[in-house]
Amino acid sequence: MTVMTIEEEGLEPQPETIEEHNERLAGYIHDLDLEQVSAEELLRWASETFPQRAVLNTSFQHTGTAMIHMAVSKGLALRFATLDTLRLHPETYAFVEELEARYACKIEVIQPKNGDVQRMVERHGEYLFFDSKEKQEHCCQVRKDWSNNGLLKTADCWISGQRWDQSEYRQQTAKKAMLIDEYGTHRKILKLNPLVDWDDERLSDFITEQGVLVHPLYDQGYPSFGCVVCATPTRPGEPKRAGRWRWFNGQQEDGDDPKECGLHYNI
């Protein structure tokens, strides 16, 4: 397990101007029918098109481990990363090492900058996320989103595990291929969701048939993983993301709470 902060990431961008870079990525969207490409073909294309600058960032749900399995099985040169908020479940830290051993791969474990979490806790308290939606989002920014922003400065292609059947919000917004802005600059990043059109049944069948390593929290009733307090098991019949920040369930008067931490939603 390779632990690093965003200051320690050092992969330099390719020698082209931001304008040239953005035009190249826009050309991929315009000229290639990426929405129709299969998951394995899309992963292969990303590894060949963005050597050392295509990163699969995962919290080790089925979608992420399935794509790691695909990539390793096909010998694809993709980077694998996860965001360590410093409050993940113990099972997740153990699973990182198990995954690395099983697939003989390196997982980049990205932690917040030194001092950022400490300053937040000193100002708002350790459990600020109980106080308000705004403070919960701020906690996610400090522990997770800023680290992701730093990781993406070392990448041109971000491979994500969003799927349409995970939530209504993701059904409306997620695409198999789309351009996003790098935080604080005009540089574009190609975001890929290779399994966006897979449903639970198809994904479960792949996991079983291919013998993909499964995170132990699934057996404890967790449909998604995050921090110890903020990710909880769900009850039968609840939406998949009902266990995230459970204390806010039913409090959104306009019914438009996407239950997102900020990685895939601007907060």
mmCIF file of C-alpha atoms in Angstrom:
data_model
loop_
_atom_site.group_PDB
_atom_site.id
_atom_site.type_symbol
_atom_site.label_atom_id
_atom_site.label_comp_id
_atom_site.label_asym_id
_atom_site.label_seq_id
_atom_site.Cartn_x
_atom_site.Cartn_y
_atom_site.Cartn_z
ATOM 1 C CA MET A 1 0.000 0.000 0.000
ATOM 2 C CA THR A 2 1.548 3.292 -1.129
ATOM 3 C CA VAL A 3 0.360 6.173 1.081
ATOM 4 C CA MET A 4 0.891 9.733 -0.147
ATOM 5 C CA THR A 5 -0.456 13.239 0.202
ATOM 6 C CA ILE A 6 -1.210 15.384 -2.803
ATOM 7 C CA GLU A 7 2.046 17.327 -2.295
ATOM 8 C CA GLU A 8 3.957 14.089 -2.861
ATOM 9 C CA GLU A 9 2.323 13.290 -6.202
ATOM 10 C CA GLY A 10 4.842 14.080 -8.925
ATOM 11 C CA LEU A 11 3.726 12.920 -12.359
ATOM 12 C CA GLU A 12 4.247 15.872 -14.680
ATOM 13 C CA PRO A 13 1.705 16.758 -17.381
ATOM 14 C CA GLN A 14 2.469 16.152 -21.041
ATOM 15 C CA PRO A 15 4.404 18.940 -22.893
ATOM 16 C CA GLU A 16 1.474 20.671 -24.596
ATOM 17 C CA THR A 17 -0.415 23.874 -23.929
ATOM 18 C CA ILE A 18 -3.701 23.777 -22.041
ATOM 19 C CA GLU A 19 -5.487 24.810 -25.234
ATOM 20 C CA GLU A 20 -3.901 21.970 -27.213
ATOM 21 C CA HIS A 21 -4.667 19.529 -24.410
ATOM 22 C CA ASN A 22 -8.318 20.606 -24.217
ATOM 23 C CA GLU A 23 -8.740 20.399 -27.986
ATOM 24 C CA ARG A 24 -7.279 16.883 -28.007
ATOM 25 C CA LEU A 25 -9.707 15.684 -25.330
ATOM 26 C CA ALA A 26 -12.666 17.395 -26.985
ATOM 27 C CA GLY A 27 -11.711 15.624 -30.200
ATOM 28 C CA TYR A 28 -11.999 12.247 -28.492
ATOM 29 C CA ILE A 29 -15.534 13.101 -27.367
ATOM 30 C CA HIS A 30 -16.498 14.455 -30.799
ATOM 31 C CA ASP A 31 -14.800 11.941 -33.087
ATOM 32 C CA LEU A 32 -15.026 8.665 -31.146
ATOM 33 C CA ASP A 33 -18.292 7.000 -30.201
ATOM 34 C CA LEU A 34 -17.101 6.246 -26.678
ATOM 35 C CA GLU A 35 -20.651 5.832 -25.368
ATOM 36 C CA GLN A 36 -20.963 2.635 -27.441
ATOM 37 C CA VAL A 37 -17.622 1.115 -26.437
ATOM 38 C CA SER A 38 -17.648 -1.845 -24.052
ATOM 39 C CA ALA A 39 -16.155 -1.485 -20.579
ATOM 40 C CA GLU A 40 -13.046 -3.577 -21.303
ATOM 41 C CA GLU A 41 -12.465 -1.836 -24.640
ATOM 42 C CA LEU A 42 -12.802 1.568 -22.983
ATOM 43 C CA LEU A 43 -10.295 0.648 -20.274
ATOM 44 C CA ARG A 44 -7.856 -0.584 -22.912
ATOM 45 C CA TRP A 45 -8.297 2.603 -24.957
ATOM 46 C CA ALA A 46 -7.654 4.736 -21.857
ATOM 47 C CA SER A 47 -4.493 2.823 -20.945
ATOM 48 C CA GLU A 48 -3.103 3.189 -24.475
ATOM 49 C CA THR A 49 -4.149 6.817 -24.975
ATOM 50 C CA PHE A 50 -3.060 8.169 -21.571
ATOM 51 C CA PRO A 51 0.051 6.235 -20.474
ATOM 52 C CA GLN A 52 0.655 6.831 -16.744
ATOM 53 C CA ARG A 53 -2.048 9.520 -16.772
ATOM 54 C CA ALA A 54 -5.204 7.396 -16.623
ATOM 55 C CA VAL A 55 -6.209 6.710 -13.019
ATOM 56 C CA LEU A 56 -8.981 4.466 -11.749
ATOM 57 C CA ASN A 57 -10.102 5.973 -8.445
ATOM 58 C CA THR A 58 -12.208 3.624 -6.319
ATOM 59 C CA SER A 59 -13.640 3.052 -2.851
ATOM 60 C CA PHE A 60 -13.641 -0.709 -3.658
ATOM 61 C CA GLN A 61 -17.307 -1.229 -4.338
ATOM 62 C CA HIS A 62 -18.114 -3.919 -6.903
ATOM 63 C CA THR A 63 -17.757 -1.513 -9.817
ATOM 64 C CA GLY A 64 -14.224 -0.524 -8.878
ATOM 65 C CA THR A 65 -12.941 -4.006 -8.093
ATOM 66 C CA ALA A 66 -14.516 -5.359 -11.279
ATOM 67 C CA MET A 67 -12.621 -2.775 -13.338
ATOM 68 C CA ILE A 68 -9.372 -3.496 -11.502
ATOM 69 C CA HIS A 69 -9.917 -7.178 -12.306
ATOM 70 C CA MET A 70 -10.536 -6.339 -15.980
ATOM 71 C CA ALA A 71 -7.456 -4.134 -16.182
ATOM 72 C CA VAL A 72 -5.079 -6.552 -14.478
ATOM 73 C CA SER A 73 -6.440 -9.548 -16.415
ATOM 74 C CA LYS A 74 -5.774 -7.750 -19.704
ATOM 75 C CA GLY A 75 -2.401 -6.356 -18.619
ATOM 76 C CA LEU A 76 -3.539 -2.742 -18.952
ATOM 77 C CA ALA A 77 -1.232 0.043 -17.766
ATOM 78 C CA LEU A 78 -3.710 1.894 -15.579
ATOM 79 C CA ARG A 79 -3.061 3.535 -12.237
ATOM 80 C CA PHE A 80 -5.274 2.526 -9.289
ATOM 81 C CA ALA A 81 -5.997 4.934 -6.440
ATOM 82 C CA THR A 82 -8.238 5.407 -3.431
ATOM 83 C CA LEU A 83 -8.909 8.398 -1.196
ATOM 84 C CA ASP A 84 -8.068 7.839 2.467
ATOM 85 C CA THR A 85 -10.121 10.271 4.563
ATOM 86 C CA LEU A 86 -8.281 8.994 7.666
ATOM 87 C CA ARG A 87 -11.665 7.701 8.896
ATOM 88 C CA LEU A 88 -12.266 4.684 6.671
ATOM 89 C CA HIS A 89 -13.521 1.380 8.060
ATOM 90 C CA PRO A 90 -10.754 -0.935 9.305
ATOM 91 C CA GLU A 91 -12.015 -3.497 6.781
ATOM 92 C CA THR A 92 -11.209 -1.074 3.951
ATOM 93 C CA TYR A 93 -7.589 -0.602 4.998
ATOM 94 C CA ALA A 94 -7.158 -4.374 5.227
ATOM 95 C CA PHE A 95 -8.879 -4.828 1.860
ATOM 96 C CA VAL A 96 -6.361 -2.530 0.146
ATOM 97 C CA GLU A 97 -3.525 -4.838 1.129
ATOM 98 C CA GLU A 98 -5.535 -7.933 0.192
ATOM 99 C CA LEU A 99 -6.330 -6.447 -3.226
ATOM 100 C CA GLU A 100 -2.698 -5.535 -3.884
ATOM 101 C CA ALA A 101 -1.588 -9.054 -2.987
ATOM 102 C CA ARG A 102 -4.292 -10.740 -5.055
ATOM 103 C CA TYR A 103 -3.690 -8.732 -8.226
ATOM 104 C CA ALA A 104 -0.002 -7.880 -7.750
ATOM 105 C CA CYS A 105 -0.800 -4.196 -8.258
ATOM 106 C CA LYS A 106 -0.118 -0.924 -6.472
ATOM 107 C CA ILE A 107 -2.946 1.133 -4.987
ATOM 108 C CA GLU A 108 -2.103 4.817 -4.534
ATOM 109 C CA VAL A 109 -3.647 5.765 -1.184
ATOM 110 C CA ILE A 110 -4.180 9.519 -1.232
ATOM 111 C CA GLN A 111 -4.515 11.297 2.107
ATOM 112 C CA PRO A 112 -5.434 14.916 2.925
ATOM 113 C CA LYS A 113 -2.727 17.546 3.155
ATOM 114 C CA ASN A 114 -0.977 17.802 6.489
ATOM 115 C CA GLY A 115 -2.792 20.318 8.673
ATOM 116 C CA ASP A 116 -6.023 20.621 6.677
ATOM 117 C CA VAL A 117 -7.971 18.157 8.810
ATOM 118 C CA GLN A 118 -6.460 19.497 12.018
ATOM 119 C CA ARG A 119 -7.495 23.077 11.217
ATOM 120 C CA MET A 120 -11.022 21.963 10.350
ATOM 121 C CA VAL A 121 -11.404 19.982 13.580
ATOM 122 C CA GLU A 122 -10.000 22.823 15.699
ATOM 123 C CA ARG A 123 -12.505 25.241 14.169
ATOM 124 C CA HIS A 124 -15.639 23.105 13.870
ATOM 125 C CA GLY A 125 -15.104 20.031 16.053
ATOM 126 C CA GLU A 126 -14.420 16.414 15.150
ATOM 127 C CA TYR A 127 -18.053 15.556 14.428
ATOM 128 C CA LEU A 128 -19.028 18.715 12.544
ATOM 129 C CA PHE A 129 -20.933 16.693 9.949
ATOM 130 C CA PHE A 130 -23.801 16.216 12.433
ATOM 131 C CA ASP A 131 -24.343 19.977 12.757
ATOM 132 C CA SER A 132 -25.573 20.845 9.249
ATOM 133 C CA LYS A 133 -25.503 19.787 5.622
ATOM 134 C CA GLU A 134 -23.038 22.596 4.919
ATOM 135 C CA LYS A 135 -20.578 21.344 7.534
ATOM 136 C CA GLN A 136 -20.929 17.771 6.293
ATOM 137 C CA GLU A 137 -20.053 18.949 2.802
ATOM 138 C CA HIS A 138 -17.100 20.932 4.159
ATOM 139 C CA CYS A 139 -15.814 17.832 5.938
ATOM 140 C CA CYS A 140 -16.065 15.874 2.686
ATOM 141 C CA GLN A 141 -14.196 18.620 0.864
ATOM 142 C CA VAL A 142 -11.313 18.645 3.339
ATOM 143 C CA ARG A 143 -10.994 14.897 3.807
ATOM 144 C CA LYS A 144 -11.805 13.746 0.279
ATOM 145 C CA ASP A 145 -12.514 16.273 -2.465
ATOM 146 C CA TRP A 146 -9.323 18.304 -2.115
ATOM 147 C CA SER A 147 -7.290 15.089 -2.204
ATOM 148 C CA ASN A 148 -9.098 14.058 -5.369
ATOM 149 C CA ASN A 149 -8.371 17.457 -6.914
ATOM 150 C CA GLY A 150 -4.687 16.917 -6.201
ATOM 151 C CA LEU A 151 -4.760 13.404 -7.644
ATOM 152 C CA LEU A 152 -6.372 14.644 -10.858
ATOM 153 C CA LYS A 153 -3.565 17.156 -11.362
ATOM 154 C CA THR A 154 -1.456 14.085 -12.171
ATOM 155 C CA ALA A 155 -3.990 12.661 -14.629
ATOM 156 C CA ASP A 156 -5.635 13.385 -17.964
ATOM 157 C CA CYS A 157 -8.218 10.616 -17.644
ATOM 158 C CA TRP A 158 -10.246 9.863 -14.498
ATOM 159 C CA ILE A 159 -11.929 6.448 -14.452
ATOM 160 C CA SER A 160 -14.872 6.367 -12.067
ATOM 161 C CA GLY A 161 -17.378 3.757 -10.906
ATOM 162 C CA GLN A 162 -20.596 5.731 -11.334
ATOM 163 C CA ARG A 163 -23.581 3.736 -12.560
ATOM 164 C CA TRP A 164 -27.053 4.834 -13.575
ATOM 165 C CA ASP A 165 -28.789 2.470 -11.172
ATOM 166 C CA GLN A 166 -26.990 3.843 -8.094
ATOM 167 C CA SER A 167 -29.261 6.877 -7.721
ATOM 168 C CA GLU A 168 -31.696 9.063 -9.614
ATOM 169 C CA TYR A 169 -29.117 11.855 -9.637
ATOM 170 C CA ARG A 170 -26.499 9.643 -11.273
ATOM 171 C CA GLN A 171 -29.050 8.367 -13.782
ATOM 172 C CA GLN A 172 -29.598 11.955 -14.855
ATOM 173 C CA THR A 173 -25.992 13.149 -14.895
ATOM 174 C CA ALA A 174 -23.502 10.299 -15.394
ATOM 175 C CA LYS A 175 -22.178 9.530 -18.869
ATOM 176 C CA LYS A 176 -19.761 6.913 -20.118
ATOM 177 C CA ALA A 177 -17.434 9.706 -21.312
ATOM 178 C CA MET A 178 -17.484 13.411 -20.469
ATOM 179 C CA LEU A 179 -15.164 16.371 -19.964
ATOM 180 C CA ILE A 180 -14.799 18.045 -16.576
ATOM 181 C CA ASP A 181 -12.703 20.986 -15.405
ATOM 182 C CA GLU A 182 -9.598 20.530 -13.319
ATOM 183 C CA TYR A 183 -10.145 22.400 -10.061
ATOM 184 C CA GLY A 184 -8.712 25.922 -10.176
ATOM 185 C CA THR A 185 -7.574 25.827 -13.823
ATOM 186 C CA HIS A 186 -8.939 25.803 -17.355
ATOM 187 C CA ARG A 187 -7.481 22.353 -18.064
ATOM 188 C CA LYS A 188 -9.978 19.658 -19.004
ATOM 189 C CA ILE A 189 -9.967 16.067 -17.761
ATOM 190 C CA LEU A 190 -11.675 13.172 -19.515
ATOM 191 C CA LYS A 191 -13.922 11.375 -17.037
ATOM 192 C CA LEU A 192 -14.902 7.827 -17.943
ATOM 193 C CA ASN A 193 -17.595 5.670 -16.323
ATOM 194 C CA PRO A 194 -17.047 2.374 -18.185
ATOM 195 C CA LEU A 195 -19.759 0.480 -16.270
ATOM 196 C CA VAL A 196 -22.316 3.286 -16.217
ATOM 197 C CA ASP A 197 -24.922 1.159 -18.046
ATOM 198 C CA TRP A 198 -24.394 -2.025 -15.994
ATOM 199 C CA ASP A 199 -27.119 -2.967 -13.524
ATOM 200 C CA ASP A 200 -26.694 -4.890 -10.279
ATOM 201 C CA GLU A 201 -27.513 -8.241 -11.850
ATOM 202 C CA ARG A 202 -24.969 -7.921 -14.642
ATOM 203 C CA LEU A 203 -22.297 -6.695 -12.231
ATOM 204 C CA SER A 204 -23.046 -9.433 -9.695
ATOM 205 C CA ASP A 205 -22.843 -12.089 -12.393
ATOM 206 C CA PHE A 206 -19.445 -10.760 -13.513
ATOM 207 C CA ILE A 207 -18.145 -10.702 -9.926
ATOM 208 C CA THR A 208 -19.226 -14.310 -9.380
ATOM 209 C CA GLU A 209 -18.147 -15.714 -12.739
ATOM 210 C CA GLN A 210 -14.741 -14.038 -12.689
ATOM 211 C CA GLY A 211 -14.030 -14.620 -8.998
ATOM 212 C CA VAL A 212 -13.473 -10.910 -8.339
ATOM 213 C CA LEU A 213 -12.340 -10.037 -4.828
ATOM 214 C CA VAL A 214 -15.271 -8.668 -2.769
ATOM 215 C CA HIS A 215 -15.067 -6.061 0.004
ATOM 216 C CA PRO A 216 -16.141 -7.659 3.336
ATOM 217 C CA LEU A 217 -18.488 -4.759 4.177
ATOM 218 C CA TYR A 218 -20.968 -6.092 1.613
ATOM 219 C CA ASP A 219 -21.664 -9.052 3.925
ATOM 220 C CA GLN A 220 -22.433 -6.557 6.708
ATOM 221 C CA GLY A 221 -25.177 -4.843 4.702
ATOM 222 C CA TYR A 222 -23.224 -1.918 3.252
ATOM 223 C CA PRO A 223 -24.119 -1.086 -0.372
ATOM 224 C CA SER A 224 -21.504 1.708 -0.487
ATOM 225 C CA PHE A 225 -18.401 2.520 1.528
ATOM 226 C CA GLY A 226 -17.035 5.712 3.037
ATOM 227 C CA CYS A 227 -16.086 6.963 6.473
ATOM 228 C CA VAL A 228 -16.923 4.921 9.573
ATOM 229 C CA VAL A 229 -19.647 7.262 10.860
ATOM 230 C CA CYS A 230 -20.987 8.569 7.557
ATOM 231 C CA ALA A 231 -21.517 5.249 5.735
ATOM 232 C CA THR A 232 -23.922 2.764 7.329
ATOM 233 C CA PRO A 233 -25.735 -0.420 6.269
ATOM 234 C CA THR A 234 -29.122 -0.054 4.602
ATOM 235 C CA ARG A 235 -32.432 -1.703 5.478
ATOM 236 C CA PRO A 236 -34.348 -3.844 2.979
ATOM 237 C CA GLY A 237 -36.145 -1.637 0.470
ATOM 238 C CA GLU A 238 -34.079 1.490 1.160
ATOM 239 C CA PRO A 239 -32.305 3.339 -1.694
ATOM 240 C CA LYS A 240 -28.677 2.324 -2.174
ATOM 241 C CA ARG A 241 -27.344 5.602 -0.801
ATOM 242 C CA ALA A 242 -29.760 5.871 2.144
ATOM 243 C CA GLY A 243 -26.966 4.754 4.436
ATOM 244 C CA ARG A 244 -24.808 7.761 3.572
ATOM 245 C CA TRP A 245 -25.191 10.574 6.155
ATOM 246 C CA ARG A 246 -28.307 8.812 7.391
ATOM 247 C CA TRP A 247 -29.238 11.584 9.830
ATOM 248 C CA PHE A 248 -30.117 13.838 6.866
ATOM 249 C CA ASN A 249 -32.620 11.373 5.369
ATOM 250 C CA GLY A 250 -35.981 13.062 4.799
ATOM 251 C CA GLN A 251 -34.721 16.548 5.656
ATOM 252 C CA GLN A 252 -34.460 17.844 2.061
ATOM 253 C CA GLU A 253 -37.706 19.720 1.554
ATOM 254 C CA ASP A 254 -37.282 20.021 -2.216
ATOM 255 C CA GLY A 255 -36.477 16.320 -2.593
ATOM 256 C CA ASP A 256 -33.324 17.164 -4.500
ATOM 257 C CA ASP A 257 -30.640 15.786 -2.178
ATOM 258 C CA PRO A 258 -28.228 13.859 -4.422
ATOM 259 C CA LYS A 259 -26.461 12.205 -1.445
ATOM 260 C CA GLU A 260 -23.066 13.025 -2.963
ATOM 261 C CA CYS A 261 -19.832 13.921 -1.205
ATOM 262 C CA GLY A 262 -18.636 16.336 -3.878
ATOM 263 C CA LEU A 263 -16.519 14.104 -6.108
ATOM 264 C CA HIS A 264 -19.325 13.879 -8.655
ATOM 265 C CA TYR A 265 -21.359 16.880 -7.523
ATOM 266 C CA ASN A 266 -20.353 20.512 -7.066
ATOM 267 C CA ILE A 267 -20.880 21.541 -3.442
#
